[in-house]
Each structure stands twice: as structure tokens, then as C-alpha cells.
XYZ file of C-alpha atoms in Angstrom:
566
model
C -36.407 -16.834 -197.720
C -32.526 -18.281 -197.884
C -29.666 -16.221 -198.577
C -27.149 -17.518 -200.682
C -23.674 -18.968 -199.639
C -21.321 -16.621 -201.652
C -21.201 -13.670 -202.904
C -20.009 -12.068 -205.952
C -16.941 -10.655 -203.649
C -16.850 -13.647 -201.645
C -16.861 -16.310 -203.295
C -17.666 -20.050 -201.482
C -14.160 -22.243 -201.905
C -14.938 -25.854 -200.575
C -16.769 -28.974 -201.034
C -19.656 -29.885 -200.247
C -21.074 -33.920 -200.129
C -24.549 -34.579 -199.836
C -24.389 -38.369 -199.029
C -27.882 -38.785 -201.368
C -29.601 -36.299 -198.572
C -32.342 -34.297 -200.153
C -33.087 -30.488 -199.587
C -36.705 -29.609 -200.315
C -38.117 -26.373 -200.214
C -35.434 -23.716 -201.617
C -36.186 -20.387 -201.954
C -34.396 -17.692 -203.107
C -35.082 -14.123 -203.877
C -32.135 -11.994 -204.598
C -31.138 -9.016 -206.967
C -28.778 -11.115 -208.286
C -26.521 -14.459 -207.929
C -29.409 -16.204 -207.147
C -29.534 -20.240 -206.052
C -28.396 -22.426 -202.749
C -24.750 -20.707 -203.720
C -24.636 -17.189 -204.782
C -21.083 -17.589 -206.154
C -18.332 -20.042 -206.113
C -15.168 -21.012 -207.248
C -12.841 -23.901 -207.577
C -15.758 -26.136 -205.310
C -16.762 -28.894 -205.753
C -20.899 -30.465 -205.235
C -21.337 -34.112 -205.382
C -24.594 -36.212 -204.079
C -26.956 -33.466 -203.586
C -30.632 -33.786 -203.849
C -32.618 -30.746 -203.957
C -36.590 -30.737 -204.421
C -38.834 -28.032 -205.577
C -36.468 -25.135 -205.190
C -38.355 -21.859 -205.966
C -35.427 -19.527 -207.419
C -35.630 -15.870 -208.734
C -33.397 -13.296 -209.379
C -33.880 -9.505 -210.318
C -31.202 -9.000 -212.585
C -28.358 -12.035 -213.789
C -27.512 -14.897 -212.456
C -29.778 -17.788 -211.536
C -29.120 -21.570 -210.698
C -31.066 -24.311 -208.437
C -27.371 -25.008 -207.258
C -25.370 -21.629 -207.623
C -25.596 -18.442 -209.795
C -22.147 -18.242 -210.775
C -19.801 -21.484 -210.847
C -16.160 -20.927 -212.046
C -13.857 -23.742 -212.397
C -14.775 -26.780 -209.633
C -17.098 -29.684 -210.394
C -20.738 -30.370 -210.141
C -20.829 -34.159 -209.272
C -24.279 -36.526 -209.373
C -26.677 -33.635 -208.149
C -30.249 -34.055 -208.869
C -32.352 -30.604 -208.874
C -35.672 -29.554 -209.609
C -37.613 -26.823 -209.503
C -38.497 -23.580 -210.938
C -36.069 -20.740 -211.999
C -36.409 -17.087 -212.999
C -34.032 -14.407 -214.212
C -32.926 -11.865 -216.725
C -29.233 -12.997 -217.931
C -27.357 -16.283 -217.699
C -30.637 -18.673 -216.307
C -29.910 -22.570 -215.818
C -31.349 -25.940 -213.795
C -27.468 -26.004 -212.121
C -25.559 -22.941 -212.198
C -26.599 -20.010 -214.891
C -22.672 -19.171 -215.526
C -20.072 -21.681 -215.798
C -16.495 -21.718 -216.563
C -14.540 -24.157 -216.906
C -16.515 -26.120 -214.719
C -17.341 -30.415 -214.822
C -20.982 -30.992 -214.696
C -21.344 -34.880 -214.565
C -23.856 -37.398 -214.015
C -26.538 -34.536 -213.071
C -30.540 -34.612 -213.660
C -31.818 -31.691 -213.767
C -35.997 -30.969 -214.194
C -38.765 -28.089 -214.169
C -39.327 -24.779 -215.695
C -37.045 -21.991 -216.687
C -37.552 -18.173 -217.532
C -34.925 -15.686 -218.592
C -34.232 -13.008 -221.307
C -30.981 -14.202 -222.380
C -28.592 -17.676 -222.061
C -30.925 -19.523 -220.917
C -30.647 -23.289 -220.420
C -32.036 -26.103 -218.562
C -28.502 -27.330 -216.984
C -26.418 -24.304 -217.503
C -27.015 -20.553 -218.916
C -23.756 -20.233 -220.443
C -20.842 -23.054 -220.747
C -17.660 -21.475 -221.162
C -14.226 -21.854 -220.937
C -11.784 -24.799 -222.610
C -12.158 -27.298 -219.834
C -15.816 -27.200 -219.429
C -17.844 -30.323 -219.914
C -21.054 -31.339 -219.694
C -21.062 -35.238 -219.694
C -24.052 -37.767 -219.318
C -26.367 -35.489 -217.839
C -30.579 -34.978 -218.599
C -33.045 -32.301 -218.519
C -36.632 -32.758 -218.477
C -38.621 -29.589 -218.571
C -39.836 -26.181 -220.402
C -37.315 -23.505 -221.098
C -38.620 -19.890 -222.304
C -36.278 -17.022 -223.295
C -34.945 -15.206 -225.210
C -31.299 -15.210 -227.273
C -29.480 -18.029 -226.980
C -32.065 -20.460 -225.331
C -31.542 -24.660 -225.141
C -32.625 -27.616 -224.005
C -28.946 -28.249 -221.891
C -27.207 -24.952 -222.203
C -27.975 -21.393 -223.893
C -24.360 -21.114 -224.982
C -21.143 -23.560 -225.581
C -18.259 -21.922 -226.112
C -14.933 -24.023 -226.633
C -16.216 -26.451 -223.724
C -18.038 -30.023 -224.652
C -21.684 -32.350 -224.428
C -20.747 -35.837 -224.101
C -23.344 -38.307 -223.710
C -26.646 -36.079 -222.480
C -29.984 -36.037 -223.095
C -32.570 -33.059 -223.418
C -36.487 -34.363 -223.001
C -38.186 -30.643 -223.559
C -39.714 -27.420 -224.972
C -37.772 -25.161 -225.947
C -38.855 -21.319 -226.847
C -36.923 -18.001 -227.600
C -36.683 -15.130 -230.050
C -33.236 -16.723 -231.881
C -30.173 -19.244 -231.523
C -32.798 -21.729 -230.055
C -31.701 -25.341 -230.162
C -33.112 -28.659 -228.157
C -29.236 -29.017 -227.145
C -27.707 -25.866 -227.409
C -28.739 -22.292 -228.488
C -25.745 -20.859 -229.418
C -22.576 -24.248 -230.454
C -19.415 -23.448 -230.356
C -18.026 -26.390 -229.207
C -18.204 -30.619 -229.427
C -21.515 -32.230 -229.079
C -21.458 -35.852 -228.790
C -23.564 -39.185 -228.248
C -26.376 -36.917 -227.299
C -30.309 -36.353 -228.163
C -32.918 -33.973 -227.732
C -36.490 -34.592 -228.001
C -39.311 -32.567 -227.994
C -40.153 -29.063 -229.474
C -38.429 -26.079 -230.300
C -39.753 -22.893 -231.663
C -38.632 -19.040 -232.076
C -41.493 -16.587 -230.587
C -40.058 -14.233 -233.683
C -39.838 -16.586 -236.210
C -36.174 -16.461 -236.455
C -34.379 -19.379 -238.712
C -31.719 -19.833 -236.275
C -32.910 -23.077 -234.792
C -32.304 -26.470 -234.782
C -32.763 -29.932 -232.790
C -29.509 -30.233 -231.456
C -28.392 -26.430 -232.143
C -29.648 -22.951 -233.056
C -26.444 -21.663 -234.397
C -23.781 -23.360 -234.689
C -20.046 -22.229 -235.236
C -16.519 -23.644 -235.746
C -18.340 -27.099 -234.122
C -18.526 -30.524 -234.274
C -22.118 -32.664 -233.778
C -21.404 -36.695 -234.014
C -23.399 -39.445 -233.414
C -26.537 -37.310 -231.965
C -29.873 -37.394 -233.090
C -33.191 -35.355 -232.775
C -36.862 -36.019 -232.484
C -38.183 -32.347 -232.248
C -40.993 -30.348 -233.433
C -39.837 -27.248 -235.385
C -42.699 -25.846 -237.692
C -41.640 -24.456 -240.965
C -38.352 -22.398 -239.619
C -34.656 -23.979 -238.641
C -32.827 -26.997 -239.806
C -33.353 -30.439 -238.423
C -30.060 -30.576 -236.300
C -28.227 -27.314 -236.915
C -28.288 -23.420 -238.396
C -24.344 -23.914 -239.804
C -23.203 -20.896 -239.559
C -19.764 -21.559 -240.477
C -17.173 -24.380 -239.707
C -19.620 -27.118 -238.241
C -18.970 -30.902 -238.687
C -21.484 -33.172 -238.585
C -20.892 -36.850 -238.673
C -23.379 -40.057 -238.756
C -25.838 -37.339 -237.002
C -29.671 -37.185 -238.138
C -33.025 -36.077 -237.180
C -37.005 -37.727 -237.480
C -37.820 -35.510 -240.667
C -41.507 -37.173 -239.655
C -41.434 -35.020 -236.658
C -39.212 -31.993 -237.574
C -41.797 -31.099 -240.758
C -38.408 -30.765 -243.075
C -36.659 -33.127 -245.040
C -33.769 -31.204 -245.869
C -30.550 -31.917 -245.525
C -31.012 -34.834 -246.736
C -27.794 -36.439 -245.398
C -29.180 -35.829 -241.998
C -33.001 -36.901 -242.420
C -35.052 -39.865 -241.322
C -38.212 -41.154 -241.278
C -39.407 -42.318 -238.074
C -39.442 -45.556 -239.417
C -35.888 -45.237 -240.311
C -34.989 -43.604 -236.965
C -36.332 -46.717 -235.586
C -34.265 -49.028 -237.464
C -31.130 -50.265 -236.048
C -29.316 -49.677 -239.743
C -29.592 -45.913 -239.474
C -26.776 -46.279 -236.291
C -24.244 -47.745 -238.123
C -21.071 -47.314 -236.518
C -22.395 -45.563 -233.386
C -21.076 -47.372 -230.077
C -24.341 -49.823 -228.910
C -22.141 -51.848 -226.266
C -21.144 -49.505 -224.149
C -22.283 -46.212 -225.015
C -26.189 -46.732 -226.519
C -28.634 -49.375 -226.379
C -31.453 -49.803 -229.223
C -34.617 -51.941 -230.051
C -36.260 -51.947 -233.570
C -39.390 -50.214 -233.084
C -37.875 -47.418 -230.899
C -35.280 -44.397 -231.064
C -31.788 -45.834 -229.261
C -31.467 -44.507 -226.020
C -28.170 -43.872 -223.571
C -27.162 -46.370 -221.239
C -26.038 -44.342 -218.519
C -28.741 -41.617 -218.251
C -31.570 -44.362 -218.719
C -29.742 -45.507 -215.925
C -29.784 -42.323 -214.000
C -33.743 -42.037 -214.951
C -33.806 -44.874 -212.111
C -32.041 -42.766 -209.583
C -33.180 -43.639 -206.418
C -34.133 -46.778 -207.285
C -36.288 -48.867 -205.014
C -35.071 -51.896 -202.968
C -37.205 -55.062 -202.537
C -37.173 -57.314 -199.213
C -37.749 -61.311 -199.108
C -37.822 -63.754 -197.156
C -37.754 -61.220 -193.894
C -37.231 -63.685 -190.529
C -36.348 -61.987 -187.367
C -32.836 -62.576 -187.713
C -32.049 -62.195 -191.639
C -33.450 -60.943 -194.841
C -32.690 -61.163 -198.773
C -32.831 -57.347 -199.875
C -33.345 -57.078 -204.168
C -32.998 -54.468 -206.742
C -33.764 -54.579 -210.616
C -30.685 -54.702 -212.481
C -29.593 -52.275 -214.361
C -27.110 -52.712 -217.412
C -23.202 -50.720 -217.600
C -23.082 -51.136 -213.505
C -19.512 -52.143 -212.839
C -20.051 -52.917 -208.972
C -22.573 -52.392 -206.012
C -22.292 -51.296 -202.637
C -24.196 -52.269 -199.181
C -24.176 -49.275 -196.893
C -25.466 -51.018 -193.888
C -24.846 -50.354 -189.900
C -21.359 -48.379 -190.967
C -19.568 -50.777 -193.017
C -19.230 -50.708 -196.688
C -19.754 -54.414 -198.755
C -19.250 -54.781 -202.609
C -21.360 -56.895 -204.576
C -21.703 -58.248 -207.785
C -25.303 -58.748 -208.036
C -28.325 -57.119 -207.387
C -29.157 -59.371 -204.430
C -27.271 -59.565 -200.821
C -28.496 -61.262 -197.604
C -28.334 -59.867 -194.646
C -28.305 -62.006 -191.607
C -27.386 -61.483 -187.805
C -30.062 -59.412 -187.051
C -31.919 -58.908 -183.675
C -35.496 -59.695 -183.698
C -38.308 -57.010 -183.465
C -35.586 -54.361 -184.667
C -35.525 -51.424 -186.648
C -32.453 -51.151 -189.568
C -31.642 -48.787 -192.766
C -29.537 -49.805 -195.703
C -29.046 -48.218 -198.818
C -27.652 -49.284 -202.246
C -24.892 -47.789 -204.297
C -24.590 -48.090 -207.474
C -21.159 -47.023 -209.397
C -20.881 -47.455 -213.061
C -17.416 -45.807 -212.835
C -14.930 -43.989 -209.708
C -17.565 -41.000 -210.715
C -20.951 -42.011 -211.850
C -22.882 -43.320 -209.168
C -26.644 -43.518 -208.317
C -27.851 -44.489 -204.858
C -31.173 -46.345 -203.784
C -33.783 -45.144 -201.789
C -33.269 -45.667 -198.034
C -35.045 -49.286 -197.519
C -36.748 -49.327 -193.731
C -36.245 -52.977 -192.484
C -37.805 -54.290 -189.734
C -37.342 -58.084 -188.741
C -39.846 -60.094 -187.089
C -40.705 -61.054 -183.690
C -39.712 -64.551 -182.690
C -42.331 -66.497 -183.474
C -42.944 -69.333 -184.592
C -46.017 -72.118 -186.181
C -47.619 -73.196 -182.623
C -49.822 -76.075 -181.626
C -48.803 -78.514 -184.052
C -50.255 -82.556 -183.668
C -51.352 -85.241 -184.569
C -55.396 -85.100 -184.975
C -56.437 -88.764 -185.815
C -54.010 -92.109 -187.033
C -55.939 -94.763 -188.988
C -54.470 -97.795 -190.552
C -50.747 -96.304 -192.059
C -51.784 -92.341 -191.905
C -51.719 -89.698 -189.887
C -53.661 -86.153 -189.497
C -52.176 -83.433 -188.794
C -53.048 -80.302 -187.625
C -51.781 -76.638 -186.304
C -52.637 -72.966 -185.534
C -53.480 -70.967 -188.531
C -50.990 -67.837 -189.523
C -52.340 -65.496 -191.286
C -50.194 -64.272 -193.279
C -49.155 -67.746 -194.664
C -50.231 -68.042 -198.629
C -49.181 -72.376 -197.678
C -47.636 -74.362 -195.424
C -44.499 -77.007 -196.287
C -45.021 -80.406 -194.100
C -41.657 -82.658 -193.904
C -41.564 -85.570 -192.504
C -38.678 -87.319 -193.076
C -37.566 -86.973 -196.385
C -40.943 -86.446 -197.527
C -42.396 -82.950 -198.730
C -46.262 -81.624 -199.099
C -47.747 -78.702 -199.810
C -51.278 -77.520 -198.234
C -52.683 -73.964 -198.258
C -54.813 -75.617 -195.056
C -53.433 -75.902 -191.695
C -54.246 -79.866 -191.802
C -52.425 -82.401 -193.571
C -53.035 -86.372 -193.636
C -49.556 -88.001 -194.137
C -50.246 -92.002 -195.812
C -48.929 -94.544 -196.844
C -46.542 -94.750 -193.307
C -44.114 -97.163 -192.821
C -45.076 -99.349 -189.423
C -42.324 -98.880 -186.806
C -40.811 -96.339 -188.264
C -40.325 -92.991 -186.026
C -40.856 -89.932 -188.329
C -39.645 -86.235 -187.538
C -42.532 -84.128 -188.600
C -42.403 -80.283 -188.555
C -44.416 -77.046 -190.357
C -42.886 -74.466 -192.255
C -45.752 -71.639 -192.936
C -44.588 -69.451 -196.423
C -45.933 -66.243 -195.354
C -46.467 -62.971 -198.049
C -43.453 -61.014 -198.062
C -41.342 -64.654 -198.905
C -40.540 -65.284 -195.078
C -40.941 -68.463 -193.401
C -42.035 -69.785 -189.879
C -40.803 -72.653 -188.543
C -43.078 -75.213 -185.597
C -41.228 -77.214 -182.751
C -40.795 -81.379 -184.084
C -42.938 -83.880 -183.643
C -42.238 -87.339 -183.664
C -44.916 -89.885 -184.315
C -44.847 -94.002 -184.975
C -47.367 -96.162 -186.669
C -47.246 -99.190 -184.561
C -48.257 -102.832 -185.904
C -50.397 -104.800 -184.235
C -50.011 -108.641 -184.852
C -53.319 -109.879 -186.019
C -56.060 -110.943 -183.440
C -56.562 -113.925 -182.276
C -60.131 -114.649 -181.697
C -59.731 -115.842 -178.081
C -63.253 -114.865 -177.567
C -64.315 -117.193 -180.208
C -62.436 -119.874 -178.946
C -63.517 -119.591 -175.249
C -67.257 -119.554 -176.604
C -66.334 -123.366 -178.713
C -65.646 -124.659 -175.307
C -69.028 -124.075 -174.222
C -70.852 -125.361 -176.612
C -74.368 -126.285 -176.104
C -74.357 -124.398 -172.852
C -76.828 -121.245 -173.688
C -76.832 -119.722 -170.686
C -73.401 -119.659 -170.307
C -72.648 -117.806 -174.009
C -75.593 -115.049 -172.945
C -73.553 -114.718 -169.814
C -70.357 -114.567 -172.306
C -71.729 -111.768 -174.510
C -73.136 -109.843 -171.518
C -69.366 -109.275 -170.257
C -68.487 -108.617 -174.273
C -70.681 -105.941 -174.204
C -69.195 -103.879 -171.318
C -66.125 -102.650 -173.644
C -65.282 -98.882 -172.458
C -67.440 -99.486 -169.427
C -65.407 -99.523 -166.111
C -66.317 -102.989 -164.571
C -63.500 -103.784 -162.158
C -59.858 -103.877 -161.229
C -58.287 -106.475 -161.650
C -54.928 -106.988 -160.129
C -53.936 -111.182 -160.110
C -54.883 -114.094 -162.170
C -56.852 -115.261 -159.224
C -58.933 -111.916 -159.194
C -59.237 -112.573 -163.090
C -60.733 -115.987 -162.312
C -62.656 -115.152 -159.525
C -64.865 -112.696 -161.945
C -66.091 -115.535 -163.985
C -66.565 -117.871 -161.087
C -68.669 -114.850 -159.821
C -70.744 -114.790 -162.937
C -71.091 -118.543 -163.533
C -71.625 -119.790 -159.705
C -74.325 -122.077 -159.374
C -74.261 -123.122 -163.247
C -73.073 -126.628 -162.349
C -70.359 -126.661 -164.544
C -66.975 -125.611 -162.367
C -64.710 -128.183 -163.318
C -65.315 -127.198 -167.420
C -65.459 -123.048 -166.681
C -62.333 -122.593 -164.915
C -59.873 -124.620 -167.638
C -61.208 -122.423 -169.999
C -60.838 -119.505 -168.279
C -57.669 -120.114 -167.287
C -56.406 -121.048 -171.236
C -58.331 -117.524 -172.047
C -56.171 -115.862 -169.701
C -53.011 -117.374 -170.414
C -52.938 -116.193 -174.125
C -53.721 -112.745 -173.516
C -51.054 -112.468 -171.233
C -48.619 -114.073 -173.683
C -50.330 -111.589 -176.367
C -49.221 -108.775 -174.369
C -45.467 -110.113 -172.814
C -44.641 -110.902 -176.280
C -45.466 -107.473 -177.702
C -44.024 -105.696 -174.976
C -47.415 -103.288 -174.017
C -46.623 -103.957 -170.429
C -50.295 -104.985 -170.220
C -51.684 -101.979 -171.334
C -55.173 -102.203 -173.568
C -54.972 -100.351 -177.395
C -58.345 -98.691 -177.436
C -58.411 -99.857 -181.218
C -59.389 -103.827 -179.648
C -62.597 -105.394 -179.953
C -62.938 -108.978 -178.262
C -62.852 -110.411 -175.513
C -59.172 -110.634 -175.468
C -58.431 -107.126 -175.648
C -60.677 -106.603 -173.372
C -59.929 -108.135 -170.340
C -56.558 -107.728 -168.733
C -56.113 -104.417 -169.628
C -53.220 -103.555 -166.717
C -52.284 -106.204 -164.793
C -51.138 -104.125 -162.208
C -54.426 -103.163 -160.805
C -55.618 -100.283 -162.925
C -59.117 -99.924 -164.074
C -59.753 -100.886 -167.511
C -61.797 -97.920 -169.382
C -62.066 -96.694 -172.676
């Protein structure tokens, strides 16, 4: 069980900041000046998150944040939890004077007997405020029980919201139990009841005196007792205010009542402030800018295109921001967008970044802290060229798995394939082209394969040597069969041939004894002639294309004494 910082002697003077850090698991048990603070004065709180506090206190006095607050300010807190007491019961502080409370949420349930509300027990004091702060929760008590605050006296609402159920025995109101102050640009919606069956109770006030209510609105359930926004008890101005009559069960005033239809319609708001203050759609009840804004505290951040050295970090935007900031390894950035890159990273590394952002020098919402790690250097492997046929290539690579496709370039070419293959056509011939693989992977990151350069070469068309060399030998049978036989070796290893005399000396081999040596050898010797011109002029230093098919192509394959194979 925690003791509380403060006491009603000594009270806590300071500040504390709690850089968007969250506190979870509160609890308090005192006789009195009960919460994280027991009393304080002049202090200020700013970014504090607490999480289901557990708070009770025997007699007065109860808060998530403090018991007793006089003077300071409470600055972007965010509280829940639950909170018991007798007198003076609230989501922040249960007393307040003169104190700021801005840009708060507050959530849960409340119990007390007396001044009890869901951000503060009891407002008082001329330079209170409570300004474009929400509560979202149950609040049961007694006198003077509402949705924000159980009391108001002299201090101000501006621009707050109340989403909740509301009982007590009288001076029950979805904003305020007991008005005696300025409520403006502000909405309650839900339910509120008296236990006793008391009149005094209303959507935005239970009783209200020597007050003004303008441009607020209520969508509460009230039963047959209270008045749609107010119980006037005396001195109470309300201007362009109104309440869903639909929901309330009363229709009277009827200055003030609205169907839900109505309510829905963007005539009923005439004159209320929709470009900075509100925002509304027909079909739905307008709504505040800034606290639907704070509804997305801690807002989650979205990474893209993650690489081992950079990232592109996202956030949904969210309308009145005036700037963003990038908290990220100890140095501040402002942005403009919802969007930054982040680049200069290590690889295989661990980072945290947060978002801020500020809609003014004091309203400000931060992001959830975004865990980034980049990936290991890596990259598409084994990429090649499979098979080239006529003017196309195939290519292929090692699968990724995480890649949804794969981008092929190749000069200033582009394709698409979810398939780690690709056939590239329609080639130019002797043109060199840079081919690499980008693989898209999941999370909008990329990786990137080592070049490849390939070259569709073109052949000049065959001459049928083989053809020619058989016309020469006409008539002579034997000779062709002896012609074809040496055809049909192609891929076979048959010899090495090193010299035109070696050359020759192969078919003099073959054809000794067949009575024809002064025809043969011209003919070979022509044969040979144009295949070595073939291959001098075409600069293949003799080497044989395994794409050939005669005779030609055959023979001759290196003239420096390799063997010709397949």
C-alpha cells in the first residue's frame, strides 16, 4: 500500500514531469487525503500516465492524482481507475482551488457521499479552469454529484466532454452538480438520475446559479425529473445551448429542445465555432476537435519500408495539430507531416522513437513508444541467367520469403513477377544489359541482388559448308556415308586438332584407299578455309557456339589444340 506525498501540514511544492511514463498499480488507503499526492500546493503535474489506481479514503479527500490541489496546474495527465470516499471525491484531485486542469482524460468509477465528480470533487476559486478535458465512467453520490465536477464555484469548463452515468440524491448534472460558474463548448452524454427523485438535475447542470451555459449540448437520459440542460435556480444564461429531447424524455424548454434528428443536423449549430473549436457530420451529434483528438492519446506509429539502414515511420493524421515532434536517439526534429524517414541506421539494431504531438505550447499528446528493429544485411542471392533462346533470356534467383513480388530492371525496362523467374524478350542483339532483383517484402521493405550483365550475341547466318563439301562429291556414295558418319559425331570428343595439316590429315585418314586424293584434299582444304574465315571474321578466337549444327561448326572448334566437345 503507497503513502501519499504530502500531507495536510506538509504540503508537496514542486513539479513533477512524467515524460508520457505510465504508473500502474496505485493503491492507496488512507483516513484521509487520499491519491499519489496527499496534498499540494502551487505544483505543477504534466505528462503523467497512471493505470488502474485503486484509491480509498476513510473520511474526505480522494483523487487518482492528489486529494487536495490548491493553486498549481494539472497538465496532460491521463488517470484511471477506481476511487472511494466520503467528501470532495474526483478522477484528478477531489478539492481544487484555483487550480488549471488542462488537456486531462480521466476514466473509471467513483463513490462518495458528497462533491463528487469524475475530474474534480469541488472546483473553486476565481482562477480555476477546467479546459478540454474528458471523463468516461460511472459516478455515484450523493449532493452535488457530476459528470466533470460536483461543484463550480466562480471558476470555468471550456471545451470538455463528459461520456457517463451519473447518480446522486440532488444537484446532479452530466457536467456539473452544483454551476456557479461559465460552462462552455462542452457536452455530456449519457444518463443522469437522482436516487431520491429530486428535480434538481439536468444534462449539463443540476443547479445552476448566477451562471452562464453557451454553445453546449446534452444527449442524456433523465426519466421524468430535471430539465434538459439546467435546474435555473436564479441568474443563469443560456445561449445557442440545447439538449436531444428524444433522449432526455422532456420537451420543455422549448428554446433548448431537439429532436435527435435535429441534433443531428448541422442547422441546429448555427453560430457555434466548427473550424477550430467543433467538427460535425449530418447524421451525428458534433463532436470537439481537441478531445477527439486526445481520445487517440497514445496513438500508434506504423513502420514501412524497414531496410537495415533506414525506415519510413507513419501515423494517422489527426486534424487542429499545429506541429510534430521526432524524439529519437536524444535529439528533438519538427515535422509537418505525419510521416518522417529515418535513415543512418546500423543493421541488426535495436531503436525507440516516439511521436509528439502539440496542438498548442500546452496541449500535447504523445505516441506510443514504436520498437524498431532494422534488418540484417542481406540481400536477393543467386541470381542468373537460366536459359537464352533466340532474343530472350530466363532468369532466375533464390526465393525470399517474405517477398509478396519481385521488381526485375534491366536497363530501363521494369517487370513485375510474384515468381522468382522471369523471361526478359524481345532483346536487342549486342546490346549489354544491367539486370538486377529487387524482392518487395511485407512490411514495404525491399532487398536488393548483386548485377548481372548479360548480351544476346548475333550470329551471322550459316553457311552450309557441309552442303557444299558434299556437291563436290557427287556421285561418290561411299564417300557422302563416310561424310555423314563424321556429321554424326557432334558433342562426341573425336580428336584434337591443332594445325591445318592435322585437320587434313583426318580426312585423308578416313578416305585413304578411295582412289580419289587429288579431288578430296581441294575440297577439304576450301572446307577448311571458310570456317576459319567464319570464325577470324567474327572474332570467336576459334571457339565452337554449342548452338551449331553442320559440319562447319563442327570441325575446328579451337584451333589451338583443344578438344572439341559439347
Amino acid at each position: 500500500m503507497f503513502t501519499p506525498i504530502g500531507t495536510s501540514s506538509l504540503y508537496f511544492r514542486g513539479s513533477l514531469d512524467g515524460d508520457g511514463h505510465v504508473l500502474r498499480g496505485l493503491k492507496v488507503s488512507a483516513a484521509g487525503y487520499a491519491g499519489l499526492f496527499g496534498k499540494a500546493s502551487y505544483a505543477t503535474f504534466k505528462n503523467l500516465k497512471i493505470e488502474g489506481a485503486e484509491i480509498e479514503s476513510m473520511g474526505s479527500y480522494a483523487g487518482i492524482l492528489a486529494g487536495y490541489i490548491s493553486g498549481g496546474n494539472v497538465l496532460r495527465c491521463n488517470v484511471q481507475g477506481n476511487i472511494s470516499g466520503k467528501s470532495y471525491v474526483g478522477g484528478i484531485a477531489g478539492y481544487a482551488s484555483g487550480s488549471n486542469i488542462i488537456g486531462c482524460q480521466i476514466s473509471g468509477e467513483l463513490i462518495g457521499s458528497s462533491y463528487t465528480g469524475g475530474i474534480l470533487g469541488i472546483l473553486t476559486g476565481n482562477s480555476g479552469n477546467l479546459q478540454e478535458c474528458s471523463w468516461e465512467g460511472t459516478v455515484r453520490g450523493g449532493a452535488n454529484t457530476g459528470g466533470l465536477t460536483g461543484n463550480l464555484t466562480s471558476g470555468a469548463i471550456f471545451g470538455c466532454v463528459a461520456r457517463t452515468d451519473v447518480e446522486g440524491t440532488e444537484n446532479v448534472g452530466g457536467l456539473a452538480g452544483e454551476l456557479m460558474g461559465r460552462v462552455e463548448d462542452s457536452y455530456a452524454v449519457g444518463k443522469v438520475t437522482s436516487k431520491t427523485g429530486k428535480n434538481t438535475i439536468g444534462g449539463i447542470a443540476g443547479y445552476s446559479k448566477s451562471s452562464t451555459i453557451k454553445n453546449c449540448y446534452a444527449s442524456c437520459q433523465m426519466g421524468d425529473k430535471g430539465e434538459g440542460l439546467a435546474y435555473v435556480y436564479s441568474s443563469t444564461t443560456i445561449q445557442n445551448s440545447f439538449f436531444d429531447s428524444d433522449i432526455a424524455g422532456k420537451t420543455s424548454p422549448t428554446s433548448q429542445a431537439r429532436t435527435t434528428q435535429q441534433m443531428f443536423s448541422m442547422d441546429t449549430y448555427a453560430g457555434w465555432d466548427m473550424e477550430s473549436i467543433w467538427e460535425h457530420k449530418e447524421g451525428a451529434y458534433p463532436l470537439l476537435r481537441k478531445i477527439e483528438f486526445f481520445k487517440n492519446q497514445l496513438f500508434e506509429l506504423q513502420v514501412y519500408n524497414r531496410t537495415w539502414h533506414s525506415a519510413i515511420i507513419r501515423w494517422e493524421a489527426i486534424s487542429g495539430v499545429a506541429e510534430y515532434e521526432l524524439h529519437f536517439k536524444g535529439k528533438v526534429e519538427k515535422l509537418s507531416e505525419p510521416e518522417v524517414f529515418i535513415e543512418d541506421l546500423f543493421p541488426d539494431t535495436d531503436y525507440e522513437l516516439k511521436i509528439i504531438a502539440k496542438l498548442d505550447d500546452s496541449i500535447q499528446v504523445t505516441s506510443k513508444i514504436l520498437n524498431l528493429r532494422t534488418r540484417k544485411i542481406s540481400a536477393v542471392k543467386g541470381l542468373h541467367s537460366m536459359h537464352k533462346e533466340g532474343n530472350s533470356i530466363t532468369l532466375t534467383w533464390d526465393q525470399i520469403a517474405e517477398a509478396q513480388g519481385y521488381e526485375v530492371t534491366y536497363g530501363e525496362n521494369v517487370i513485375l513477377t510474384d515468381t522468382n523467374t522471369c523471361t526478359l524478350t524481345e532483346l536487342n542483339n549486342n546490346v549489354p544489359y544491367v539486370i538486377s532483383v529487387r524482392a518487395l517484402l511485407e512490411d514495404g521493405g525491399e532487398l536488393i541482388s548483386s548485377l548481372i550483365v548479360e548480351k544476346i550475341y548475333e550470329l551471322e547466318p550459316q553457311t552450309d559448308y557441309a552442303g557444299k563439301f558434299l556437291a563436290k562429291c557427287e556421285g561418290q556414295t561411299w564417300f557422302i556415308d563416310e561424310v555423314e558418319n563424321l556429321l554424326n559425331q557432334k558433342g562426341k570428343s573425336i580428336c584434337t586438332v591443332s594445325s591445318k595439316d592435322d585437320f587434313a590429315a583426318i580426312y585423308a585418314l578416313n578416305l585413304s584407299g578411295r582412289g580419289i586424293s587429288g579431288q578430296i584434299p581441294l575440297a577439304i582444304g576450301e572446307l577448311y578455309q571458310l570456317r576459319y574465315l567464319y570464325l577470324a571474321n567474327n572474332n570467336l578466337s576459334g571457339q565452337l557456339p554449342k548452338e551449331i549444327d553442320t559440319l562447319a561448326y563442327l570441325i575446328g572448334q579451337d584451333l589451338s589444340g583443344n578438344q572439341f566437345t559439347e
